[in-house]
Short mmCIF file of C-alpha atoms in Angstrom, two decimals:
data_model
loop_
_atom_site.label_atom_id
_atom_site.label_comp_id
_atom_site.label_asym_id
_atom_site.label_seq_id
_atom_site.Cartn_x
_atom_site.Cartn_y
_atom_site.Cartn_z
CA MET T 1 0.24 -0.01 0.30
CA ASP T 2 2.59 2.47 0.94
CA ALA T 3 4.44 1.65 -2.22
CA PHE T 4 1.58 2.13 -4.16
CA LEU T 5 1.28 5.57 -2.72
CA LEU T 6 4.70 6.45 -3.02
CA LYS T 7 4.17 5.92 -7.05
CA ASP T 8 1.12 8.25 -6.55
CA TYR T 9 3.13 10.78 -5.28
CA PHE T 10 5.88 10.11 -7.89
CA PHE T 11 3.03 11.00 -10.35
CA ILE T 12 1.88 14.12 -8.97
CA LEU T 13 5.48 15.53 -8.31
CA LEU T 14 6.59 14.28 -12.50
CA PHE T 15 3.47 16.15 -13.60
CA LEU T 16 4.34 19.35 -11.12
CA LEU T 17 7.81 19.51 -12.58
CA VAL T 18 6.69 18.77 -16.27
CA GLY T 19 4.14 21.62 -15.74
CA ILE T 20 6.90 24.20 -14.78
CA GLY T 21 8.77 23.15 -17.47
CA PHE T 22 5.68 23.48 -20.11
CA GLY T 23 4.95 26.92 -18.81
CA ALA T 24 8.81 28.09 -18.50
CA VAL T 25 10.16 26.85 -21.86
CA PRO T 26 7.75 29.23 -24.24
CA LEU T 27 8.39 32.01 -22.08
CA ILE T 28 12.25 31.50 -22.30
CA LEU T 29 11.78 30.72 -26.12
CA SER T 30 9.85 34.21 -26.78
CA VAL T 31 12.39 36.12 -24.55
CA LEU T 32 15.13 34.62 -27.02
CA ILE T 33 13.43 35.40 -30.25
CA SER T 34 11.38 37.98 -29.41
CA PRO T 35 12.33 41.58 -30.57
CA LYS T 36 13.47 44.23 -28.03
CA THR T 37 12.70 47.79 -28.64
CA ILE T 38 13.09 49.89 -25.48
CA GLY T 39 11.58 53.69 -25.98
CA ARG T 40 11.15 56.13 -23.58
CA ASP T 41 7.72 55.04 -21.96
CA THR T 42 7.72 51.23 -23.31
CA LEU T 43 8.18 50.07 -19.77
CA LYS T 44 5.49 52.45 -17.97
CA THR T 45 2.58 50.93 -15.97
CA TYR T 46 -0.31 50.58 -18.51
CA GLU T 47 -3.08 52.96 -17.24
CA SER T 48 -5.37 53.61 -20.38
CA GLY T 49 -2.60 55.99 -22.08
CA MET T 50 -2.30 58.40 -18.61
CA ILE T 51 0.83 58.68 -17.18
CA PRO T 52 0.65 56.58 -14.45
CA PHE T 53 -0.66 58.13 -11.17
CA GLY T 54 1.36 56.64 -8.06
CA SER T 55 1.54 53.22 -7.30
CA ALA T 56 -0.95 50.54 -7.11
CA TRP T 57 0.65 49.15 -3.62
CA VAL T 58 -1.58 51.46 -1.35
CA GLN T 59 -4.14 50.59 1.30
CA PHE T 60 -7.52 50.97 0.15
CA GLY T 61 -10.94 49.68 1.52
CA VAL T 62 -11.30 46.13 0.26
CA SER T 63 -14.85 45.45 0.52
CA TYR T 64 -14.45 41.50 0.36
CA TYR T 65 -12.16 40.90 3.18
CA LEU T 66 -15.38 39.56 5.55
CA PHE T 67 -15.97 37.18 2.35
CA ALA T 68 -12.36 35.87 3.08
CA LEU T 69 -12.85 35.43 6.57
CA ILE T 70 -16.13 33.43 6.34
CA PHE T 71 -14.74 31.32 3.59
CA LEU T 72 -11.80 30.65 5.82
CA ALA T 73 -13.85 29.28 8.64
CA PHE T 74 -16.26 27.70 6.08
CA ASP T 75 -13.78 26.00 3.90
CA VAL T 76 -11.82 24.32 6.21
CA ASP T 77 -14.73 22.94 8.02
CA VAL T 78 -16.08 21.76 4.50
CA LEU T 79 -13.03 19.55 4.13
CA TYR T 80 -13.81 17.76 7.14
CA LEU T 81 -16.85 16.48 5.69
CA PHE T 82 -15.04 14.53 2.55
CA PRO T 83 -14.07 11.40 5.10
CA VAL T 84 -17.34 11.47 6.82
CA LEU T 85 -19.08 11.20 3.25
CA LEU T 86 -16.42 8.38 2.12
CA ALA T 87 -17.89 6.44 5.15
CA TYR T 88 -21.16 7.35 5.20
CA GLY T 89 -24.12 5.01 4.10
CA LYS T 90 -22.13 1.83 4.80
CA ASP T 91 -24.39 0.65 7.31
CA PHE T 92 -27.77 1.69 8.42
CA VAL T 93 -27.11 3.86 11.56
CA ILE T 94 -29.40 6.88 11.85
CA ARG T 95 -27.05 8.46 14.12
CA ASP T 96 -24.89 9.10 11.12
CA PHE T 97 -27.36 11.47 9.79
CA VAL T 98 -27.66 13.27 12.89
CA GLU T 99 -24.33 14.01 13.57
CA LEU T 100 -23.91 15.02 9.82
CA CYS T 101 -26.81 17.34 10.71
CA ILE T 102 -25.33 18.93 13.63
CA PHE T 103 -22.02 19.28 11.65
CA VAL T 104 -23.58 21.08 8.73
CA GLY T 105 -26.27 22.79 11.12
CA ILE T 106 -23.43 24.61 12.81
CA LEU T 107 -21.50 25.46 9.45
CA ALA T 108 -24.94 26.92 8.55
CA PHE T 109 -25.15 29.01 11.48
CA ALA T 110 -22.08 30.36 10.16
CA ILE T 111 -23.99 31.88 7.29
CA ILE T 112 -26.91 32.95 9.10
CA TYR T 113 -24.93 35.07 11.59
CA ALA T 114 -23.09 36.48 8.64
CA TRP T 115 -26.34 37.30 6.77
CA ARG T 116 -28.16 38.60 9.68
CA LYS T 117 -24.91 41.01 10.43
CA GLY T 118 -25.55 42.31 6.80
CA VAL T 119 -22.16 41.16 5.56
CA PHE T 120 -23.62 39.77 2.41
CA ASP T 121 -25.53 43.23 1.85
CA TRP T 122 -23.24 45.40 -0.59
CA LYS T 123 -22.05 48.56 1.55
CA GLU T 124 -20.51 51.48 -0.37
CA LEU T 125 -17.15 52.31 1.24
CA THR T 126 -16.51 55.90 1.56
CA GLY T 127 -13.65 57.78 2.67
CA MET W 1 0.27 6.47 6.16
CA SER W 2 1.79 8.75 3.76
CA PRO W 3 5.46 8.09 2.87
CA ILE W 4 5.99 11.76 3.73
CA SER W 5 4.41 11.85 7.25
CA ASP W 6 5.98 8.61 8.05
CA PRO W 7 9.98 9.00 8.21
CA GLY W 8 9.85 5.55 9.36
CA PHE W 9 8.75 4.21 6.06
CA LEU W 10 11.24 5.89 4.04
CA LEU W 11 13.67 4.47 6.31
CA THR W 12 12.30 0.99 5.42
CA ILE W 13 12.78 1.58 1.65
CA LEU W 14 16.26 2.77 1.98
CA THR W 15 17.06 0.08 4.44
CA GLN W 16 16.13 -2.35 1.53
CA ALA W 17 17.87 -0.63 -1.12
CA VAL W 18 20.92 -0.99 0.81
CA GLU W 19 20.43 -4.86 1.23
CA ARG W 20 19.97 -5.07 -2.37
CA GLU W 21 22.99 -2.90 -2.68
CA PRO W 22 24.48 -4.79 -5.72
CA GLY W 23 21.33 -4.61 -7.87
CA PHE W 24 20.08 -1.59 -6.45
CA TRP W 25 19.60 0.35 -10.05
CA ASN W 26 18.03 -2.98 -11.31
CA TRP W 27 15.58 -3.00 -8.24
CA ALA W 28 14.94 0.48 -8.84
CA PHE W 29 14.50 0.30 -12.41
CA HIS W 30 12.02 -3.13 -11.79
CA TRP W 31 10.02 -1.09 -8.98
CA PHE W 32 9.29 1.85 -11.10
CA SER W 33 9.92 1.16 -14.85
CA GLN W 34 6.00 0.34 -15.73
CA GLU W 35 4.89 3.63 -13.81
CA ILE W 36 7.82 5.60 -15.74
CA VAL W 37 6.47 4.29 -19.07
CA VAL W 38 3.01 4.97 -17.93
CA ALA W 39 3.94 8.38 -17.11
CA VAL W 40 5.71 9.69 -20.14
CA ILE W 41 3.22 8.37 -22.30
CA GLY W 42 0.60 10.12 -20.59
CA LEU W 43 2.77 13.07 -20.58
CA LEU W 44 3.06 13.47 -24.04
CA LEU W 45 -0.47 12.71 -24.76
CA ILE W 46 -1.77 15.08 -22.15
CA ILE W 47 0.59 18.05 -23.62
CA ALA W 48 -0.45 17.04 -27.07
CA PHE W 49 -4.23 17.09 -25.99
CA VAL W 50 -3.83 20.41 -24.15
CA THR W 51 -2.28 22.05 -27.22
CA ILE W 52 -4.97 20.80 -29.63
CA ASN W 53 -7.86 21.24 -27.16
CA ALA W 54 -6.87 25.05 -26.69
CA ILE W 55 -6.40 25.73 -30.48
CA GLY W 56 -9.88 23.67 -31.13
CA LEU W 57 -11.60 25.65 -28.40
CA ILE W 58 -10.48 29.22 -29.56
CA TYR W 59 -11.54 28.53 -32.89
CA ALA W 60 -14.86 27.29 -31.57
CA GLU W 61 -15.30 30.18 -29.41
CA LEU W 62 -14.16 32.77 -32.43
CA LYS W 63 -16.66 30.79 -34.68
CA ILE W 64 -19.32 30.42 -32.31
CA ALA W 65 -18.99 34.02 -31.17
CA GLY W 66 -19.14 35.02 -34.63
CA HIS W 67 -22.40 33.21 -35.84
CA ILE W 68 -24.30 34.16 -32.70
CA GLN W 69 -23.71 37.86 -34.07
CA ARG W 70 -24.46 36.93 -37.49
CA ARG W 71 -20.82 37.68 -39.07
CA PRO W 72 -18.56 34.89 -40.44
CA ALA W 73 -15.74 35.19 -37.93
CA THR W 74 -12.44 34.24 -39.28
CA MET W 75 -12.31 33.19 -42.76
CA GLU W 76 -8.69 34.28 -44.16
CA VAL W 77 -6.22 31.78 -42.83
CA GLY W 78 -6.67 28.39 -43.71
CA TRP W 79 -9.79 26.45 -44.43
CA HIS W 80 -12.58 28.77 -43.05
CA GLY W 81 -10.05 30.41 -40.92
CA PHE W 82 -9.07 27.12 -38.90
CA LEU W 83 -5.60 28.18 -38.63
CA GLN W 84 -6.14 31.48 -36.97
CA PRO W 85 -5.33 30.04 -33.56
CA VAL W 86 -2.18 28.78 -34.54
CA MET W 87 -1.28 31.92 -36.44
CA ASP W 88 -2.06 33.64 -33.17
CA ALA W 89 -0.26 31.59 -31.06
CA ALA W 90 2.98 32.09 -33.72
CA LYS W 91 2.21 35.63 -33.26
CA LEU W 92 2.32 35.75 -29.31
CA LEU W 93 5.35 33.56 -29.43
CA VAL W 94 7.27 36.38 -31.36
CA LYS W 95 5.80 39.32 -29.35
CA GLU W 96 7.91 41.15 -27.22
CA ALA W 97 7.63 40.12 -23.95
CA MET W 98 7.30 43.35 -21.83
CA THR W 99 8.36 43.43 -17.93
CA PRO W 100 7.07 47.13 -16.64
CA THR W 101 9.75 48.70 -14.27
CA ALA W 102 7.21 49.19 -11.67
CA VAL W 103 6.38 45.44 -11.10
CA ASN W 104 7.54 42.71 -8.67
CA ARG W 105 9.88 41.05 -11.28
CA PRO W 106 10.23 37.28 -9.50
CA LEU W 107 6.65 37.13 -8.81
CA PHE W 108 5.27 38.75 -12.25
CA LEU W 109 7.39 36.24 -13.80
CA ALA W 110 6.31 33.41 -11.91
CA ALA W 111 2.58 34.05 -12.05
CA PRO W 112 1.61 32.84 -15.26
CA VAL W 113 3.67 29.34 -14.68
CA ILE W 114 1.75 29.11 -11.45
CA VAL W 115 -1.71 29.63 -12.90
CA PHE W 116 -0.89 26.73 -15.70
CA LEU W 117 0.77 24.47 -13.24
CA PRO W 118 -2.65 22.79 -11.79
CA VAL W 119 -3.67 22.13 -15.64
CA LEU W 120 -1.52 19.34 -16.08
CA ILE W 121 -2.21 17.72 -12.48
CA SER W 122 -5.50 17.77 -13.06
CA PHE W 123 -5.03 15.64 -15.97
CA ILE W 124 -3.34 12.84 -14.20
CA VAL W 125 -6.96 11.88 -12.81
CA LEU W 126 -9.39 12.46 -15.71
CA PRO W 127 -10.96 9.09 -16.71
CA PHE W 128 -11.36 9.73 -20.65
CA SER W 129 -12.54 6.16 -20.97
CA GLU W 130 -12.46 2.62 -18.28
CA LYS W 131 -8.53 2.07 -19.33
CA LEU W 132 -7.49 5.55 -20.38
CA ILE W 133 -6.38 7.43 -17.39
CA VAL W 134 -3.01 8.10 -16.34
CA ARG W 135 -3.44 7.27 -12.61
CA ASP W 136 -6.46 6.54 -10.73
CA LEU W 137 -5.61 8.01 -7.52
CA ASN W 138 -7.44 7.37 -4.76
CA LEU W 139 -8.38 11.08 -3.76
CA GLY W 140 -8.63 11.63 -7.59
CA LEU W 141 -11.47 14.58 -6.99
CA LEU W 142 -9.90 15.90 -4.21
CA LEU W 143 -6.68 16.57 -6.15
CA ILE W 144 -8.42 18.31 -8.92
CA PHE W 145 -10.00 20.62 -6.27
CA ALA W 146 -6.83 20.98 -4.15
CA PHE W 147 -4.73 22.11 -7.18
CA SER W 148 -7.28 24.21 -8.94
CA ALA W 149 -7.08 26.47 -5.83
CA LEU W 150 -3.51 27.14 -6.83
CA ASN W 151 -5.03 28.94 -9.97
CA VAL W 152 -6.45 31.53 -7.39
CA ILE W 153 -3.36 31.98 -5.92
CA GLY W 154 -1.65 32.61 -9.19
CA ILE W 155 -4.20 35.12 -10.03
CA LEU W 156 -3.62 37.03 -7.05
CA ILE W 157 0.10 37.07 -7.69
CA ALA W 158 -0.28 38.21 -11.03
CA GLY W 159 -2.53 41.09 -9.99
CA TRP W 160 -0.62 42.24 -7.21
CA ALA W 161 2.82 41.72 -8.68
CA SER W 162 1.68 43.83 -11.96
CA ASN W 163 1.40 47.10 -9.78
CA ASN W 164 -1.51 48.21 -11.79
CA LYS W 165 -4.54 49.43 -10.63
CA TYR W 166 -6.71 47.40 -12.86
CA SER W 167 -4.74 44.09 -12.28
CA LEU W 168 -5.46 44.61 -8.49
CA LEU W 169 -8.81 45.34 -8.70
CA GLY W 170 -9.22 42.41 -11.20
CA ALA W 171 -7.50 39.99 -8.97
CA LEU W 172 -9.15 41.06 -5.90
CA ARG W 173 -12.57 40.90 -7.44
CA SER W 174 -11.37 37.21 -8.90
CA VAL W 175 -10.36 35.86 -5.83
CA SER W 176 -13.32 36.88 -3.80
CA GLN W 177 -15.27 35.41 -6.57
CA ASN W 178 -13.46 32.02 -6.51
CA ILE W 179 -13.29 31.44 -2.92
CA ALA W 180 -17.21 32.25 -2.70
CA TYR W 181 -17.82 29.59 -5.39
CA GLU W 182 -15.52 27.03 -4.76
CA ILE W 183 -17.80 26.26 -1.36
CA PRO W 184 -20.74 25.35 -3.78
CA ILE W 185 -18.47 23.15 -5.85
CA LEU W 186 -17.35 21.34 -2.96
CA LEU W 187 -20.82 20.93 -1.43
CA SER W 188 -22.46 19.77 -4.72
CA ALA W 189 -19.82 17.53 -5.40
CA MET W 190 -20.00 15.88 -1.98
CA SER W 191 -23.85 15.22 -2.92
CA VAL W 192 -22.50 12.76 -5.41
CA VAL W 193 -19.29 11.44 -3.31
CA VAL W 194 -22.09 10.48 -0.46
CA MET W 195 -23.87 8.63 -3.18
CA ALA W 196 -20.61 6.77 -4.48
CA ASN W 197 -18.35 6.50 -1.21
CA SER W 198 -15.77 6.77 -3.13
CA LEU W 199 -13.40 10.08 -4.46
CA LYS W 200 -11.73 7.70 -7.02
CA MET W 201 -12.58 8.74 -10.47
CA SER W 202 -13.07 5.48 -12.03
CA GLU W 203 -15.47 4.46 -8.98
CA LEU W 204 -17.17 7.59 -9.43
CA VAL W 205 -18.15 6.77 -12.91
CA ALA W 206 -18.64 3.08 -12.13
CA ALA W 207 -21.49 4.22 -9.89
CA GLN W 208 -23.34 5.79 -12.82
CA ASP W 209 -23.96 2.47 -14.45
CA LYS W 210 -27.40 2.18 -14.41
CA ILE W 211 -28.18 5.86 -14.07
CA TRP W 212 -26.62 9.13 -14.05
CA PHE W 213 -26.31 11.03 -10.89
CA PHE W 214 -27.86 14.14 -13.14
CA ILE W 215 -31.15 12.39 -13.16
CA ILE W 216 -30.90 11.66 -9.21
CA GLN W 217 -29.28 14.89 -8.39
CA PRO W 218 -30.33 17.89 -10.97
CA LEU W 219 -29.97 20.50 -8.04
CA ALA W 220 -26.25 19.57 -7.45
CA ALA W 221 -25.69 19.40 -10.86
CA ILE W 222 -27.04 22.98 -12.10
CA ILE W 223 -25.28 24.52 -8.80
CA PHE W 224 -21.92 22.76 -9.92
CA PHE W 225 -22.25 23.91 -13.42
CA VAL W 226 -23.05 27.62 -12.44
CA ALA W 227 -20.32 27.77 -10.02
CA THR W 228 -17.53 26.12 -12.17
CA THR W 229 -18.46 28.40 -14.84
CA ALA W 230 -18.14 31.11 -12.28
CA GLU W 231 -14.88 29.18 -11.15
CA THR W 232 -13.36 29.77 -14.29
CA ASN W 233 -14.01 33.51 -15.03
CA ARG W 234 -16.66 33.04 -18.08
CA LEU W 235 -19.09 35.20 -18.73
CA PRO W 236 -21.75 35.97 -17.22
CA PHE W 237 -19.52 35.61 -14.34
CA ASP W 238 -16.40 37.16 -15.90
CA ILE W 239 -16.11 40.41 -13.42
CA PRO W 240 -12.39 39.92 -12.92
CA GLU W 241 -11.58 40.94 -16.47
CA ALA W 242 -14.59 42.79 -17.02
CA GLU W 243 -12.96 44.47 -20.21
CA GLY W 244 -15.37 47.43 -20.06
CA GLU W 245 -14.16 48.25 -16.63
CA LEU W 246 -11.13 46.29 -15.97
CA VAL W 247 -8.76 46.47 -19.34
CA ALA W 248 -8.12 43.15 -19.21
CA GLY W 249 -8.14 42.32 -15.44
CA PHE W 250 -5.68 40.78 -13.47
CA HIS W 251 -3.52 39.88 -16.79
CA SER W 252 -3.36 43.81 -18.44
CA GLU W 253 0.26 44.12 -17.97
CA TYR W 254 1.05 40.67 -19.48
CA SER W 255 2.08 40.55 -22.89
CA GLY W 256 3.05 38.07 -25.58
CA MET W 257 3.64 34.45 -24.46
CA ARG W 258 2.78 35.10 -20.98
CA PHE W 259 -0.44 36.02 -21.88
CA ALA W 260 -0.87 33.27 -23.99
CA LEU W 261 -0.18 31.25 -21.10
CA PHE W 262 -3.10 32.33 -19.30
CA PHE W 263 -5.18 32.16 -22.30
CA LEU W 264 -4.13 28.57 -22.58
CA ALA W 265 -4.89 27.97 -18.85
CA GLU W 266 -8.25 29.23 -19.26
CA TYR W 267 -9.15 27.05 -21.96
CA SER W 268 -7.59 24.13 -20.54
CA ASN W 269 -9.63 24.74 -17.27
CA MET W 270 -12.68 25.23 -19.37
CA PHE W 271 -12.18 21.30 -20.45
CA ILE W 272 -11.34 20.14 -16.93
CA VAL W 273 -14.12 21.43 -15.12
CA SER W 274 -16.66 20.22 -18.20
CA ALA W 275 -14.64 16.95 -17.65
CA VAL W 276 -14.99 16.57 -13.83
CA PHE W 277 -19.11 17.59 -14.44
CA VAL W 278 -19.49 15.02 -17.14
CA THR W 279 -17.81 12.43 -14.46
CA LEU W 280 -19.70 13.57 -11.45
CA PHE W 281 -22.97 13.79 -13.46
CA LEU W 282 -23.38 12.59 -16.90
CA GLY W 283 -22.11 9.22 -16.47
CA GLY W 284 -18.51 9.73 -17.52
CA TRP W 285 -17.28 7.30 -20.34
CA HIS W 286 -20.90 5.18 -19.99
CA GLY W 287 -22.67 5.42 -23.23
CA PRO W 288 -23.91 2.67 -25.67
CA ILE W 289 -22.61 1.26 -28.82
CA LEU W 290 -19.98 4.12 -29.02
CA PRO W 291 -16.66 3.45 -27.35
CA GLY W 292 -16.04 4.99 -23.81
CA LEU W 293 -13.47 7.53 -24.97
CA ILE W 294 -16.08 9.02 -27.86
CA TRP W 295 -18.81 9.49 -25.26
CA PHE W 296 -16.73 11.26 -22.64
CA LEU W 297 -15.28 13.73 -25.01
CA LEU W 298 -18.64 13.73 -26.79
CA LYS W 299 -20.41 15.26 -23.73
CA VAL W 300 -17.48 16.87 -22.51
CA TYR W 301 -17.71 19.12 -25.72
CA ILE W 302 -21.53 19.16 -25.69
CA LEU W 303 -20.89 21.05 -22.10
CA VAL W 304 -18.23 23.44 -23.57
CA PHE W 305 -20.43 24.78 -26.20
CA ILE W 306 -22.97 25.49 -23.97
CA VAL W 307 -20.53 27.28 -21.88
CA ILE W 308 -19.27 29.56 -24.76
CA VAL W 309 -22.86 29.83 -25.85
CA ALA W 310 -23.69 31.44 -22.43
CA ARG W 311 -20.94 33.84 -22.99
CA TRP W 312 -22.46 35.28 -26.16
CA THR W 313 -25.54 35.43 -24.90
CA PHE W 314 -25.96 36.50 -21.48
CA PRO W 315 -24.93 39.63 -19.74
CA ARG W 316 -22.61 40.30 -17.15
CA LEU W 317 -23.81 40.39 -13.77
CA ARG W 318 -22.82 42.95 -11.46
CA PHE W 319 -20.60 42.19 -8.53
CA ASP W 320 -22.83 42.46 -5.64
CA GLN W 321 -25.08 40.26 -7.55
CA LEU W 322 -22.36 38.07 -8.32
CA MET W 323 -21.46 37.38 -4.36
CA THR W 324 -25.43 37.49 -3.50
CA LEU W 325 -25.97 34.31 -5.93
CA ALA W 326 -22.90 32.31 -4.17
CA TRP W 327 -23.77 33.06 -0.51
CA LYS W 328 -27.41 33.47 -0.27
CA VAL W 329 -28.35 31.07 -2.83
CA LEU W 330 -25.99 28.32 -3.84
CA ILE W 331 -24.67 27.84 -0.52
CA PRO W 332 -27.58 27.34 1.47
CA LEU W 333 -29.37 25.45 -1.67
CA SER W 334 -26.35 23.00 -1.89
CA LEU W 335 -26.08 22.57 1.67
CA ALA W 336 -29.65 21.65 2.29
CA ASN W 337 -29.10 19.39 -0.84
CA LEU W 338 -26.35 17.38 1.00
CA LEU W 339 -28.60 17.15 3.84
CA VAL W 340 -31.58 15.89 1.80
CA THR W 341 -29.13 13.16 0.01
CA ALA W 342 -27.91 12.04 3.38
CA LEU W 343 -31.22 11.50 4.80
CA VAL W 344 -32.69 9.72 1.41
CA ILE W 345 -29.63 7.57 1.66
CA LYS W 346 -30.56 6.34 4.98
CA LEU W 347 -34.14 5.87 4.39
CA VAL W 348 -33.56 3.87 1.04
CA ARG W 349 -30.97 1.62 2.28
#
């Protein structure tokens, strides 16, 4: 079993490395054969033809960060369901269902809580 | 127990290797030779397939878009413009690859590669037919989900490293959209996993030899389809690269071959999500008369066709509508669907 798993990892590692190669080779190739014309404004950041106004790396209000927080709480918990579902329904035990209900119910509370708190309502961020 | 988390296992392997020292390479070759042959053939086929698939899909997109808008689309290069995508690729290859001075150089260069990485790995477990699968991993479905998350990181890196306002806004939107739609994808896939009791792609398909899960689980199928369309940033969910407002979104600063890699990844992802949909809901390779491979590709390309047609017929959603759809509709529905499925399984068995 362990040797079998090691072979699985070998496949993933091989495809990962070849994936990097498959992405990198055309990039390097294009650098080698493409023309190089450096004008005064060639390497400026694109801003619809205007002269770029400052950097993009500034602090600003991201309206989505609450979504990200809920996602963190949610997605990690959802992953715990996968092993449960693999074993689910093998025998008839109604306790499985009750436990699943409790788990999913607590997950659902996270959504209901955020919903009631108005996270999903779009707010204009001012200032 | 995985070899990585179990140093003892690696030690055993090494001890075995030392014990067999005279014929170590012989032994190692014997141990891996079969897998290496499978892997190399699989790699070559997949690389060829990814390229041809992208060329075909770009052509299909051009032509379908054209005919929906009552114009003939590309007609010049080759028969009915069939060589247009090839010429485009050649053109992109000889285009100047510009790196603006303001960018974070290492991240900027790494992003296209990172975005493309999950594509090849996802192809490992796609079951083209009963025999035609590179490696039928136990956690095949989870592998695809896990590595497609890398795509989001690549997009975020591309957007941030570009130091361009359009790119940054596009990347932020893209990430919030992707994480919102990842949960309905997982939950609706779970409704199928709980019925098949497996994450192995071949067993998921084998569980549908009598009846497709699409018929038993229409709600999960629809949720999965909508959410994966959003996950691949396709219209009507293509807000991350809404051309009218954000130029090209997170890849505004990318030119030449780097842009081509994003493009290649997008079209390959379209194929992958459709293939996963076919595996989960449309019975994979199952079908009468024709061989499994043909059925699989036929189903996948019909789905891809629907996705392309949707792009040219629906208007773009507003961003708050998009987030509301995910959090207020799709996630509660998929949670409820999972619970109902679990209950019905208990009642039926």
